[in-house]
Amino acid sequence: KCIQTVDILAHDEDENVLLIQRAKAPFEDKFVLPGGHVESGESFLCAAVRELSEEVCVDVTTCRLRELCVLDALDRDPRPGLRVSLVFAVLVTREELRSARAQSDARSVECVHLSHITPDMMGFDHYLAIKALRKKLGYKSE
């Protein structure tokens, strides 16, 4: 069974990225992007808006979201079922980043500069989305 999910890479003009520290397994204590499951009858865009609001209290409109990449490796999540994630990027203000608050699955919220994020910090395969944003912004290959 394919489980549809969304993840949101929120960043500001200074390339600070909003990450959450997971409060539970899998990948407890690792940093991940805010996100979650697409509910029945919900679009990917609406799910992304909802998840960003529910997990970190950042409210955006669907028109601000841009598709960044798809994460669909068979082993990307240790839980049963294939989870396929559509990752959206959203440019937010510094104030929106500062206002973020950890909710639901998040132990804490951190703003980390895009250049300082390393694979070992990240849970799931969310580092692939970091790499995709770096490429989009013109970073040299890693």
Short mmCIF file of N, CA, C and O in Angstrom, two decimals:
data_model
loop_
_atom_site.label_atom_id
_atom_site.label_comp_id
_atom_site.label_asym_id
_atom_site.label_seq_id
_atom_site.Cartn_x
_atom_site.Cartn_y
_atom_site.Cartn_z
N LYS A 1 0.84 -1.19 0.00
CA LYS A 1 0.00 0.00 0.00
C LYS A 1 0.88 1.24 0.00
O LYS A 1 1.83 1.34 0.77
N CYS A 2 0.55 2.19 -0.85
CA CYS A 2 1.29 3.45 -0.94
C CYS A 2 0.62 4.49 -0.04
O CYS A 2 -0.57 4.76 -0.16
N ILE A 3 1.39 5.05 0.84
CA ILE A 3 0.91 6.08 1.76
C ILE A 3 1.46 7.42 1.29
O ILE A 3 2.68 7.60 1.18
N GLN A 4 0.57 8.35 0.98
CA GLN A 4 0.99 9.66 0.48
C GLN A 4 1.30 10.59 1.64
O GLN A 4 0.51 10.71 2.58
N THR A 5 2.47 11.24 1.55
CA THR A 5 2.88 12.18 2.58
C THR A 5 3.42 13.45 1.93
O THR A 5 3.69 13.49 0.73
N VAL A 6 3.55 14.48 2.75
CA VAL A 6 4.17 15.73 2.32
C VAL A 6 5.22 16.13 3.35
O VAL A 6 5.12 15.79 4.53
N ASP A 7 6.23 16.82 2.87
CA ASP A 7 7.22 17.44 3.74
C ASP A 7 7.43 18.86 3.22
O ASP A 7 7.29 19.11 2.02
N ILE A 8 7.76 19.76 4.13
CA ILE A 8 7.87 21.16 3.76
C ILE A 8 9.23 21.70 4.19
O ILE A 8 9.59 21.63 5.36
N LEU A 9 9.97 22.22 3.21
CA LEU A 9 11.27 22.82 3.47
C LEU A 9 11.07 24.33 3.49
O LEU A 9 11.07 24.98 2.45
N ALA A 10 10.85 24.86 4.68
CA ALA A 10 10.64 26.30 4.85
C ALA A 10 12.00 26.96 5.10
O ALA A 10 12.77 26.53 5.94
N HIS A 11 12.28 28.00 4.32
CA HIS A 11 13.56 28.70 4.45
C HIS A 11 13.36 30.19 4.22
O HIS A 11 12.40 30.61 3.57
N ASP A 12 14.29 30.98 4.76
CA ASP A 12 14.21 32.42 4.54
C ASP A 12 15.24 32.86 3.50
O ASP A 12 16.00 32.03 2.98
N GLU A 13 15.29 34.15 3.22
CA GLU A 13 16.20 34.68 2.21
C GLU A 13 17.67 34.50 2.59
O GLU A 13 18.54 34.50 1.73
N ASP A 14 17.94 34.37 3.89
CA ASP A 14 19.31 34.17 4.36
C ASP A 14 19.70 32.69 4.38
O ASP A 14 20.75 32.33 4.91
N GLU A 15 18.84 31.83 3.84
CA GLU A 15 19.06 30.39 3.72
C GLU A 15 19.05 29.65 5.07
O GLU A 15 19.68 28.63 5.23
N ASN A 16 18.29 30.19 6.02
CA ASN A 16 18.03 29.47 7.26
C ASN A 16 16.86 28.54 7.01
O ASN A 16 15.86 28.95 6.41
N VAL A 17 16.98 27.30 7.46
CA VAL A 17 15.97 26.27 7.21
C VAL A 17 15.31 25.88 8.53
O VAL A 17 15.97 25.71 9.55
N LEU A 18 13.99 25.72 8.48
CA LEU A 18 13.22 25.30 9.64
C LEU A 18 13.22 23.78 9.74
O LEU A 18 12.73 23.11 8.83
N LEU A 19 13.79 23.26 10.80
CA LEU A 19 13.83 21.82 11.05
C LEU A 19 13.13 21.53 12.36
O LEU A 19 13.12 22.37 13.27
N ILE A 20 12.57 20.33 12.48
CA ILE A 20 12.04 19.90 13.76
C ILE A 20 12.86 18.72 14.25
O ILE A 20 13.38 17.93 13.47
N GLN A 21 12.98 18.64 15.57
CA GLN A 21 13.62 17.48 16.18
C GLN A 21 12.50 16.53 16.57
O GLN A 21 11.58 16.90 17.31
N ARG A 22 12.55 15.31 16.05
CA ARG A 22 11.47 14.35 16.29
C ARG A 22 11.41 13.93 17.75
O ARG A 22 12.44 13.68 18.37
N ALA A 23 10.18 13.84 18.26
CA ALA A 23 9.96 13.47 19.65
C ALA A 23 9.69 11.98 19.82
O ALA A 23 9.58 11.50 20.94
N LYS A 24 9.57 11.25 18.69
CA LYS A 24 9.27 9.82 18.80
C LYS A 24 9.90 9.06 17.64
O LYS A 24 10.34 9.65 16.65
N ALA A 25 9.91 7.74 17.77
CA ALA A 25 10.44 6.87 16.72
C ALA A 25 9.51 6.91 15.52
O ALA A 25 8.32 7.18 15.68
N PRO A 26 9.98 6.66 14.33
CA PRO A 26 11.39 6.42 14.03
C PRO A 26 12.17 7.73 13.97
O PRO A 26 11.58 8.80 13.84
N PHE A 27 13.45 7.61 14.11
CA PHE A 27 14.38 8.75 14.05
C PHE A 27 14.17 9.75 15.18
O PHE A 27 14.33 10.95 15.00
N GLU A 28 13.82 9.24 16.36
CA GLU A 28 13.69 10.09 17.53
C GLU A 28 14.97 10.88 17.74
O GLU A 28 16.07 10.34 17.61
N ASP A 29 14.84 12.16 18.03
CA ASP A 29 15.92 13.12 18.27
C ASP A 29 16.65 13.58 17.01
O ASP A 29 17.49 14.47 17.08
N LYS A 30 16.36 13.00 15.86
CA LYS A 30 16.97 13.47 14.61
C LYS A 30 16.16 14.66 14.08
O LYS A 30 14.99 14.85 14.41
N PHE A 31 16.79 15.46 13.25
CA PHE A 31 16.10 16.58 12.61
C PHE A 31 15.45 16.11 11.32
O PHE A 31 16.01 15.31 10.58
N VAL A 32 14.24 16.59 11.09
CA VAL A 32 13.48 16.28 9.89
C VAL A 32 12.74 17.55 9.45
O VAL A 32 12.68 18.53 10.19
N LEU A 33 12.17 17.48 8.28
CA LEU A 33 11.32 18.55 7.80
C LEU A 33 9.92 18.38 8.40
O LEU A 33 9.48 17.25 8.61
N PRO A 34 9.23 19.47 8.66
CA PRO A 34 7.83 19.33 9.06
C PRO A 34 7.05 18.63 7.95
O PRO A 34 7.34 18.83 6.76
N GLY A 35 6.09 17.82 8.33
CA GLY A 35 5.29 17.13 7.33
C GLY A 35 4.45 16.04 7.93
O GLY A 35 4.40 15.86 9.15
N GLY A 36 3.80 15.29 7.06
CA GLY A 36 2.96 14.20 7.53
C GLY A 36 2.09 13.65 6.42
O GLY A 36 2.30 13.92 5.24
N HIS A 37 1.10 12.89 6.83
CA HIS A 37 0.23 12.18 5.89
C HIS A 37 -0.79 13.08 5.22
O HIS A 37 -1.31 14.01 5.85
N VAL A 38 -1.07 12.77 3.97
CA VAL A 38 -2.14 13.43 3.23
C VAL A 38 -3.43 12.71 3.62
O VAL A 38 -3.52 11.49 3.52
N GLU A 39 -4.41 13.46 4.09
CA GLU A 39 -5.67 12.86 4.51
C GLU A 39 -6.57 12.57 3.30
O GLU A 39 -6.41 13.16 2.24
N SER A 40 -7.49 11.66 3.49
CA SER A 40 -8.43 11.28 2.43
C SER A 40 -9.17 12.52 1.93
O SER A 40 -9.70 13.31 2.71
N GLY A 41 -9.18 12.69 0.60
CA GLY A 41 -9.88 13.82 0.00
C GLY A 41 -9.10 15.12 0.03
O GLY A 41 -9.63 16.16 -0.38
N GLU A 42 -7.87 15.10 0.51
CA GLU A 42 -7.06 16.31 0.66
C GLU A 42 -6.01 16.36 -0.46
O GLU A 42 -5.42 15.34 -0.80
N SER A 43 -5.75 17.53 -0.98
CA SER A 43 -4.69 17.68 -1.98
C SER A 43 -3.34 17.73 -1.27
O SER A 43 -3.24 17.99 -0.07
N PHE A 44 -2.28 17.48 -2.04
CA PHE A 44 -0.93 17.58 -1.48
C PHE A 44 -0.66 18.99 -0.97
O PHE A 44 -0.08 19.18 0.09
N LEU A 45 -1.08 19.99 -1.74
CA LEU A 45 -0.87 21.38 -1.33
C LEU A 45 -1.58 21.70 -0.02
O LEU A 45 -0.99 22.30 0.89
N CYS A 46 -2.84 21.30 0.08
CA CYS A 46 -3.59 21.56 1.31
C CYS A 46 -2.99 20.80 2.50
O CYS A 46 -2.95 21.31 3.61
N ALA A 47 -2.52 19.59 2.26
CA ALA A 47 -1.88 18.82 3.32
C ALA A 47 -0.61 19.52 3.79
O ALA A 47 -0.33 19.56 5.01
N ALA A 48 0.15 20.07 2.87
CA ALA A 48 1.39 20.78 3.25
C ALA A 48 1.07 22.00 4.10
O ALA A 48 1.74 22.24 5.13
N VAL A 49 0.08 22.77 3.71
CA VAL A 49 -0.33 23.94 4.49
C VAL A 49 -0.77 23.51 5.89
O VAL A 49 -0.36 24.09 6.90
N ARG A 50 -1.59 22.47 5.96
CA ARG A 50 -2.10 21.98 7.25
C ARG A 50 -0.96 21.48 8.13
O ARG A 50 -0.88 21.81 9.30
N GLU A 51 -0.08 20.65 7.57
CA GLU A 51 1.01 20.07 8.37
C GLU A 51 1.96 21.14 8.89
O GLU A 51 2.41 21.07 10.03
N LEU A 52 2.27 22.13 8.08
CA LEU A 52 3.16 23.20 8.53
C LEU A 52 2.53 23.97 9.69
O LEU A 52 3.19 24.29 10.68
N SER A 53 1.24 24.19 9.61
CA SER A 53 0.52 24.88 10.69
C SER A 53 0.44 24.00 11.95
O SER A 53 0.72 24.47 13.05
N GLU A 54 0.09 22.72 11.78
CA GLU A 54 -0.07 21.83 12.93
C GLU A 54 1.25 21.53 13.64
O GLU A 54 1.30 21.46 14.86
N GLU A 55 2.32 21.34 12.87
CA GLU A 55 3.58 20.91 13.47
C GLU A 55 4.43 22.05 14.00
O GLU A 55 5.13 21.87 15.00
N VAL A 56 4.39 23.22 13.34
CA VAL A 56 5.29 24.30 13.77
C VAL A 56 4.62 25.66 13.85
O VAL A 56 5.30 26.67 14.04
N CYS A 57 3.30 25.70 13.72
CA CYS A 57 2.54 26.96 13.86
C CYS A 57 2.95 28.03 12.87
O CYS A 57 2.96 29.22 13.19
N VAL A 58 3.33 27.62 11.66
CA VAL A 58 3.64 28.57 10.59
C VAL A 58 2.53 28.45 9.55
O VAL A 58 2.29 27.36 9.02
N ASP A 59 1.86 29.56 9.29
CA ASP A 59 0.74 29.56 8.37
C ASP A 59 1.14 30.18 7.04
O ASP A 59 1.62 31.33 7.00
N VAL A 60 0.98 29.41 5.97
CA VAL A 60 1.25 29.89 4.62
C VAL A 60 0.06 29.54 3.74
O VAL A 60 -0.78 28.73 4.11
N THR A 61 0.01 30.16 2.58
CA THR A 61 -1.03 29.83 1.61
C THR A 61 -0.45 28.87 0.57
O THR A 61 0.77 28.81 0.38
N THR A 62 -1.34 28.15 -0.10
CA THR A 62 -0.88 27.18 -1.09
C THR A 62 -0.08 27.83 -2.21
O THR A 62 0.84 27.22 -2.75
N CYS A 63 -0.39 29.08 -2.56
CA CYS A 63 0.29 29.72 -3.68
C CYS A 63 1.76 30.02 -3.38
O CYS A 63 2.54 30.26 -4.29
N ARG A 64 2.16 29.96 -2.12
CA ARG A 64 3.57 30.19 -1.76
C ARG A 64 4.41 28.93 -1.87
O ARG A 64 5.64 29.00 -1.88
N LEU A 65 3.78 27.77 -1.96
CA LEU A 65 4.50 26.50 -2.00
C LEU A 65 4.97 26.17 -3.41
O LEU A 65 4.25 26.39 -4.37
N ARG A 66 6.18 25.63 -3.50
CA ARG A 66 6.74 25.20 -4.77
C ARG A 66 7.21 23.75 -4.64
O ARG A 66 7.90 23.42 -3.67
N GLU A 67 6.84 22.91 -5.60
CA GLU A 67 7.30 21.53 -5.56
C GLU A 67 8.82 21.51 -5.67
O GLU A 67 9.40 22.15 -6.54
N LEU A 68 9.46 20.77 -4.78
CA LEU A 68 10.92 20.69 -4.77
C LEU A 68 11.42 19.34 -5.27
O LEU A 68 12.28 19.27 -6.13
N CYS A 69 10.87 18.25 -4.71
CA CYS A 69 11.30 16.91 -5.12
C CYS A 69 10.32 15.87 -4.59
O CYS A 69 9.44 16.19 -3.79
N VAL A 70 10.51 14.65 -5.05
CA VAL A 70 9.73 13.51 -4.55
C VAL A 70 10.71 12.57 -3.86
O VAL A 70 11.78 12.28 -4.39
N LEU A 71 10.35 12.11 -2.67
CA LEU A 71 11.15 11.13 -1.93
C LEU A 71 10.35 9.83 -1.95
O LEU A 71 9.25 9.77 -1.39
N ASP A 72 10.90 8.80 -2.61
CA ASP A 72 10.12 7.58 -2.79
C ASP A 72 10.93 6.29 -2.71
O ASP A 72 10.48 5.25 -3.18
N ALA A 73 12.11 6.34 -2.11
CA ALA A 73 12.91 5.11 -1.98
C ALA A 73 12.13 4.09 -1.15
O ALA A 73 11.44 4.45 -0.18
N LEU A 74 12.23 2.83 -1.53
CA LEU A 74 11.47 1.77 -0.85
C LEU A 74 11.81 1.67 0.64
O LEU A 74 10.96 1.32 1.45
N ASP A 75 13.04 2.00 1.01
CA ASP A 75 13.48 1.86 2.41
C ASP A 75 13.56 3.20 3.15
O ASP A 75 14.23 3.31 4.15
N ARG A 76 12.84 4.21 2.67
CA ARG A 76 12.97 5.54 3.25
C ARG A 76 12.35 5.68 4.64
O ARG A 76 12.65 6.61 5.37
N ASP A 77 11.47 4.77 4.99
CA ASP A 77 10.80 4.83 6.29
C ASP A 77 10.70 3.40 6.82
O ASP A 77 10.21 2.52 6.12
N PRO A 78 11.17 3.16 8.05
CA PRO A 78 11.15 1.79 8.58
C PRO A 78 9.76 1.27 8.95
O PRO A 78 9.59 0.09 9.19
N ARG A 79 8.77 2.13 8.99
CA ARG A 79 7.42 1.70 9.33
C ARG A 79 6.79 0.94 8.17
O ARG A 79 7.20 1.13 7.02
N PRO A 80 5.80 0.10 8.44
CA PRO A 80 5.15 -0.67 7.36
C PRO A 80 4.50 0.25 6.33
O PRO A 80 4.00 1.32 6.66
N GLY A 81 4.53 -0.19 5.08
CA GLY A 81 3.92 0.57 4.00
C GLY A 81 4.93 1.45 3.31
O GLY A 81 5.89 1.91 3.92
N LEU A 82 4.72 1.68 2.03
CA LEU A 82 5.58 2.57 1.25
C LEU A 82 5.07 4.00 1.39
O LEU A 82 3.94 4.30 0.99
N ARG A 83 5.88 4.85 1.96
CA ARG A 83 5.52 6.26 2.09
C ARG A 83 6.23 7.05 1.01
O ARG A 83 7.45 7.08 0.94
N VAL A 84 5.43 7.69 0.16
CA VAL A 84 5.95 8.54 -0.91
C VAL A 84 5.65 9.98 -0.53
O VAL A 84 4.49 10.32 -0.26
N SER A 85 6.70 10.79 -0.49
CA SER A 85 6.54 12.17 -0.04
C SER A 85 6.79 13.15 -1.17
O SER A 85 7.81 13.08 -1.86
N LEU A 86 5.86 14.07 -1.33
CA LEU A 86 6.06 15.22 -2.20
C LEU A 86 6.58 16.33 -1.29
O LEU A 86 5.92 16.69 -0.31
N VAL A 87 7.77 16.82 -1.60
CA VAL A 87 8.41 17.85 -0.79
C VAL A 87 8.19 19.21 -1.44
O VAL A 87 8.47 19.39 -2.64
N PHE A 88 7.71 20.13 -0.64
CA PHE A 88 7.50 21.50 -1.10
C PHE A 88 8.52 22.41 -0.43
O PHE A 88 8.88 22.20 0.74
N ALA A 89 8.97 23.42 -1.16
CA ALA A 89 9.79 24.48 -0.58
C ALA A 89 8.90 25.71 -0.44
O ALA A 89 8.01 25.95 -1.28
N VAL A 90 9.15 26.46 0.61
CA VAL A 90 8.41 27.71 0.79
C VAL A 90 9.36 28.75 1.37
O VAL A 90 10.06 28.49 2.36
N LEU A 91 9.41 29.90 0.72
CA LEU A 91 10.21 31.01 1.20
C LEU A 91 9.38 31.75 2.24
O LEU A 91 8.26 32.18 1.97
N VAL A 92 9.92 31.84 3.45
CA VAL A 92 9.23 32.51 4.55
C VAL A 92 10.07 33.68 5.03
O VAL A 92 11.26 33.78 4.72
N THR A 93 9.47 34.54 5.81
CA THR A 93 10.21 35.67 6.38
C THR A 93 10.97 35.22 7.62
O THR A 93 10.67 34.18 8.21
N ARG A 94 11.94 36.01 8.00
CA ARG A 94 12.69 35.74 9.22
C ARG A 94 11.74 35.69 10.42
O ARG A 94 11.88 34.87 11.32
N GLU A 95 10.73 36.56 10.41
CA GLU A 95 9.76 36.59 11.50
C GLU A 95 8.94 35.31 11.54
O GLU A 95 8.63 34.80 12.63
N GLU A 96 8.56 34.79 10.38
CA GLU A 96 7.81 33.53 10.35
C GLU A 96 8.66 32.39 10.90
O GLU A 96 8.16 31.54 11.64
N LEU A 97 9.95 32.37 10.57
CA LEU A 97 10.83 31.34 11.12
C LEU A 97 10.93 31.46 12.63
O LEU A 97 10.85 30.48 13.36
N ARG A 98 11.11 32.69 13.11
CA ARG A 98 11.25 32.92 14.56
C ARG A 98 9.99 32.57 15.33
O ARG A 98 10.04 32.23 16.50
N SER A 99 8.85 32.68 14.67
CA SER A 99 7.57 32.42 15.35
C SER A 99 7.24 30.94 15.43
O SER A 99 6.29 30.55 16.11
N ALA A 100 8.01 30.10 14.75
CA ALA A 100 7.71 28.66 14.73
C ALA A 100 7.78 28.07 16.13
O ALA A 100 8.68 28.40 16.91
N ARG A 101 6.84 27.19 16.44
CA ARG A 101 6.76 26.54 17.75
C ARG A 101 6.53 25.05 17.56
O ARG A 101 5.71 24.65 16.74
N ALA A 102 7.22 24.26 18.33
CA ALA A 102 7.11 22.80 18.22
C ALA A 102 5.74 22.33 18.70
O ALA A 102 5.29 22.71 19.79
N GLN A 103 5.08 21.51 17.89
CA GLN A 103 3.80 20.91 18.23
C GLN A 103 3.85 19.43 17.86
O GLN A 103 4.82 18.97 17.28
N SER A 104 2.83 18.69 18.12
CA SER A 104 2.63 17.28 17.75
C SER A 104 3.89 16.43 17.81
O SER A 104 4.40 16.17 18.88
N ASP A 105 4.45 16.02 16.66
CA ASP A 105 5.60 15.11 16.63
C ASP A 105 6.93 15.78 16.91
O ASP A 105 7.96 15.12 16.93
N ALA A 106 6.94 17.07 17.12
CA ALA A 106 8.19 17.82 17.25
C ALA A 106 8.57 18.01 18.72
O ALA A 106 7.77 18.46 19.52
N ARG A 107 9.81 17.66 19.06
CA ARG A 107 10.35 17.94 20.39
C ARG A 107 10.78 19.40 20.45
O ARG A 107 10.58 20.08 21.45
N SER A 108 11.41 19.87 19.38
CA SER A 108 11.86 21.26 19.31
C SER A 108 11.90 21.70 17.86
O SER A 108 11.82 20.89 16.95
N VAL A 109 12.03 22.99 17.68
CA VAL A 109 12.16 23.60 16.37
C VAL A 109 13.51 24.30 16.33
O VAL A 109 13.88 24.98 17.28
N GLU A 110 14.23 24.12 15.24
CA GLU A 110 15.53 24.76 15.08
C GLU A 110 15.59 25.42 13.71
O GLU A 110 15.06 24.89 12.73
N CYS A 111 16.27 26.55 13.64
CA CYS A 111 16.59 27.17 12.37
C CYS A 111 18.08 26.98 12.15
O CYS A 111 18.89 27.43 12.96
N VAL A 112 18.42 26.29 11.08
CA VAL A 112 19.80 25.94 10.78
C VAL A 112 20.13 26.44 9.39
O VAL A 112 19.34 26.28 8.47
N HIS A 113 21.31 27.06 9.25
CA HIS A 113 21.70 27.54 7.93
C HIS A 113 21.86 26.36 6.98
O HIS A 113 22.40 25.31 7.36
N LEU A 114 21.41 26.55 5.77
CA LEU A 114 21.42 25.49 4.76
C LEU A 114 22.80 24.86 4.60
O LEU A 114 22.92 23.65 4.42
N SER A 115 23.84 25.66 4.70
CA SER A 115 25.20 25.14 4.50
C SER A 115 25.70 24.32 5.69
O SER A 115 26.69 23.61 5.56
N HIS A 116 25.03 24.41 6.84
CA HIS A 116 25.47 23.71 8.05
C HIS A 116 24.76 22.38 8.28
O HIS A 116 25.05 21.69 9.26
N ILE A 117 23.81 22.04 7.43
CA ILE A 117 23.05 20.80 7.61
C ILE A 117 23.84 19.64 7.02
O ILE A 117 24.27 19.70 5.87
N THR A 118 24.02 18.60 7.82
CA THR A 118 24.79 17.43 7.40
C THR A 118 23.89 16.19 7.39
O THR A 118 22.88 16.14 8.10
N PRO A 119 24.26 15.17 6.61
CA PRO A 119 23.42 13.96 6.53
C PRO A 119 23.20 13.29 7.88
O PRO A 119 22.09 12.79 8.14
N ASP A 120 24.19 13.29 8.75
CA ASP A 120 24.05 12.59 10.03
C ASP A 120 23.09 13.29 10.99
O ASP A 120 22.64 12.69 11.96
N MET A 121 22.76 14.54 10.75
CA MET A 121 21.80 15.27 11.58
C MET A 121 20.37 14.85 11.28
O MET A 121 19.48 14.99 12.12
N MET A 122 20.14 14.37 10.04
CA MET A 122 18.80 14.24 9.50
C MET A 122 18.24 12.83 9.60
O MET A 122 18.96 11.85 9.44
N GLY A 123 16.93 12.76 9.85
CA GLY A 123 16.21 11.50 9.84
C GLY A 123 15.57 11.26 8.49
O GLY A 123 15.52 12.15 7.64
N PHE A 124 15.05 10.05 8.34
CA PHE A 124 14.46 9.61 7.08
C PHE A 124 15.47 9.88 5.96
O PHE A 124 16.66 9.72 6.16
N ASP A 125 14.99 10.32 4.82
CA ASP A 125 15.87 10.69 3.71
C ASP A 125 15.75 12.19 3.42
O ASP A 125 15.96 12.65 2.31
N HIS A 126 15.44 12.95 4.45
CA HIS A 126 15.18 14.37 4.27
C HIS A 126 16.41 15.16 3.83
O HIS A 126 16.29 16.27 3.30
N TYR A 127 17.60 14.59 4.03
CA TYR A 127 18.79 15.27 3.55
C TYR A 127 18.76 15.40 2.02
O TYR A 127 19.32 16.35 1.47
N LEU A 128 18.08 14.50 1.34
CA LEU A 128 17.94 14.60 -0.12
C LEU A 128 17.21 15.87 -0.52
O LEU A 128 17.51 16.48 -1.55
N ALA A 129 16.25 16.29 0.28
CA ALA A 129 15.54 17.55 0.02
C ALA A 129 16.46 18.74 0.26
O ALA A 129 16.39 19.74 -0.48
N ILE A 130 17.30 18.65 1.26
CA ILE A 130 18.29 19.71 1.52
C ILE A 130 19.20 19.84 0.30
O ILE A 130 19.47 20.95 -0.18
N LYS A 131 19.66 18.71 -0.21
CA LYS A 131 20.51 18.72 -1.41
C LYS A 131 19.77 19.32 -2.61
O LYS A 131 20.35 20.06 -3.40
N ALA A 132 18.49 19.01 -2.75
CA ALA A 132 17.70 19.54 -3.86
C ALA A 132 17.58 21.07 -3.77
O ALA A 132 17.68 21.77 -4.78
N LEU A 133 17.38 21.59 -2.55
CA LEU A 133 17.29 23.04 -2.39
C LEU A 133 18.65 23.69 -2.67
O LEU A 133 18.71 24.73 -3.31
N ARG A 134 19.71 23.07 -2.20
CA ARG A 134 21.04 23.61 -2.48
C ARG A 134 21.28 23.69 -3.99
O ARG A 134 21.79 24.69 -4.49
N LYS A 135 20.89 22.66 -4.70
CA LYS A 135 21.07 22.65 -6.16
C LYS A 135 20.25 23.77 -6.80
O LYS A 135 20.73 24.50 -7.67
N LYS A 136 19.02 23.91 -6.35
CA LYS A 136 18.13 24.95 -6.87
C LYS A 136 18.70 26.34 -6.63
O LYS A 136 18.55 27.25 -7.46
N LEU A 137 19.37 26.52 -5.49
CA LEU A 137 19.92 27.82 -5.14
C LEU A 137 21.33 28.05 -5.70
O LEU A 137 21.94 29.08 -5.45
N GLY A 138 21.84 27.06 -6.44
CA GLY A 138 23.12 27.23 -7.11
C GLY A 138 24.35 26.84 -6.32
O GLY A 138 25.47 27.23 -6.66
N TYR A 139 24.15 26.07 -5.24
CA TYR A 139 25.32 25.56 -4.50
C TYR A 139 26.12 24.63 -5.41
O TYR A 139 25.55 23.95 -6.26
N LYS A 140 27.41 24.60 -5.20
CA LYS A 140 28.24 23.65 -5.93
C LYS A 140 27.93 22.25 -5.43
O LYS A 140 27.53 22.05 -4.29
N SER A 141 28.15 21.25 -6.26
CA SER A 141 27.87 19.85 -5.89
C SER A 141 28.66 19.46 -4.65
O SER A 141 29.75 19.94 -4.42
N GLU A 142 28.06 18.55 -3.89
CA GLU A 142 28.69 18.10 -2.65
C GLU A 142 29.72 17.02 -2.94
O GLU A 142 29.62 16.28 -3.85
#
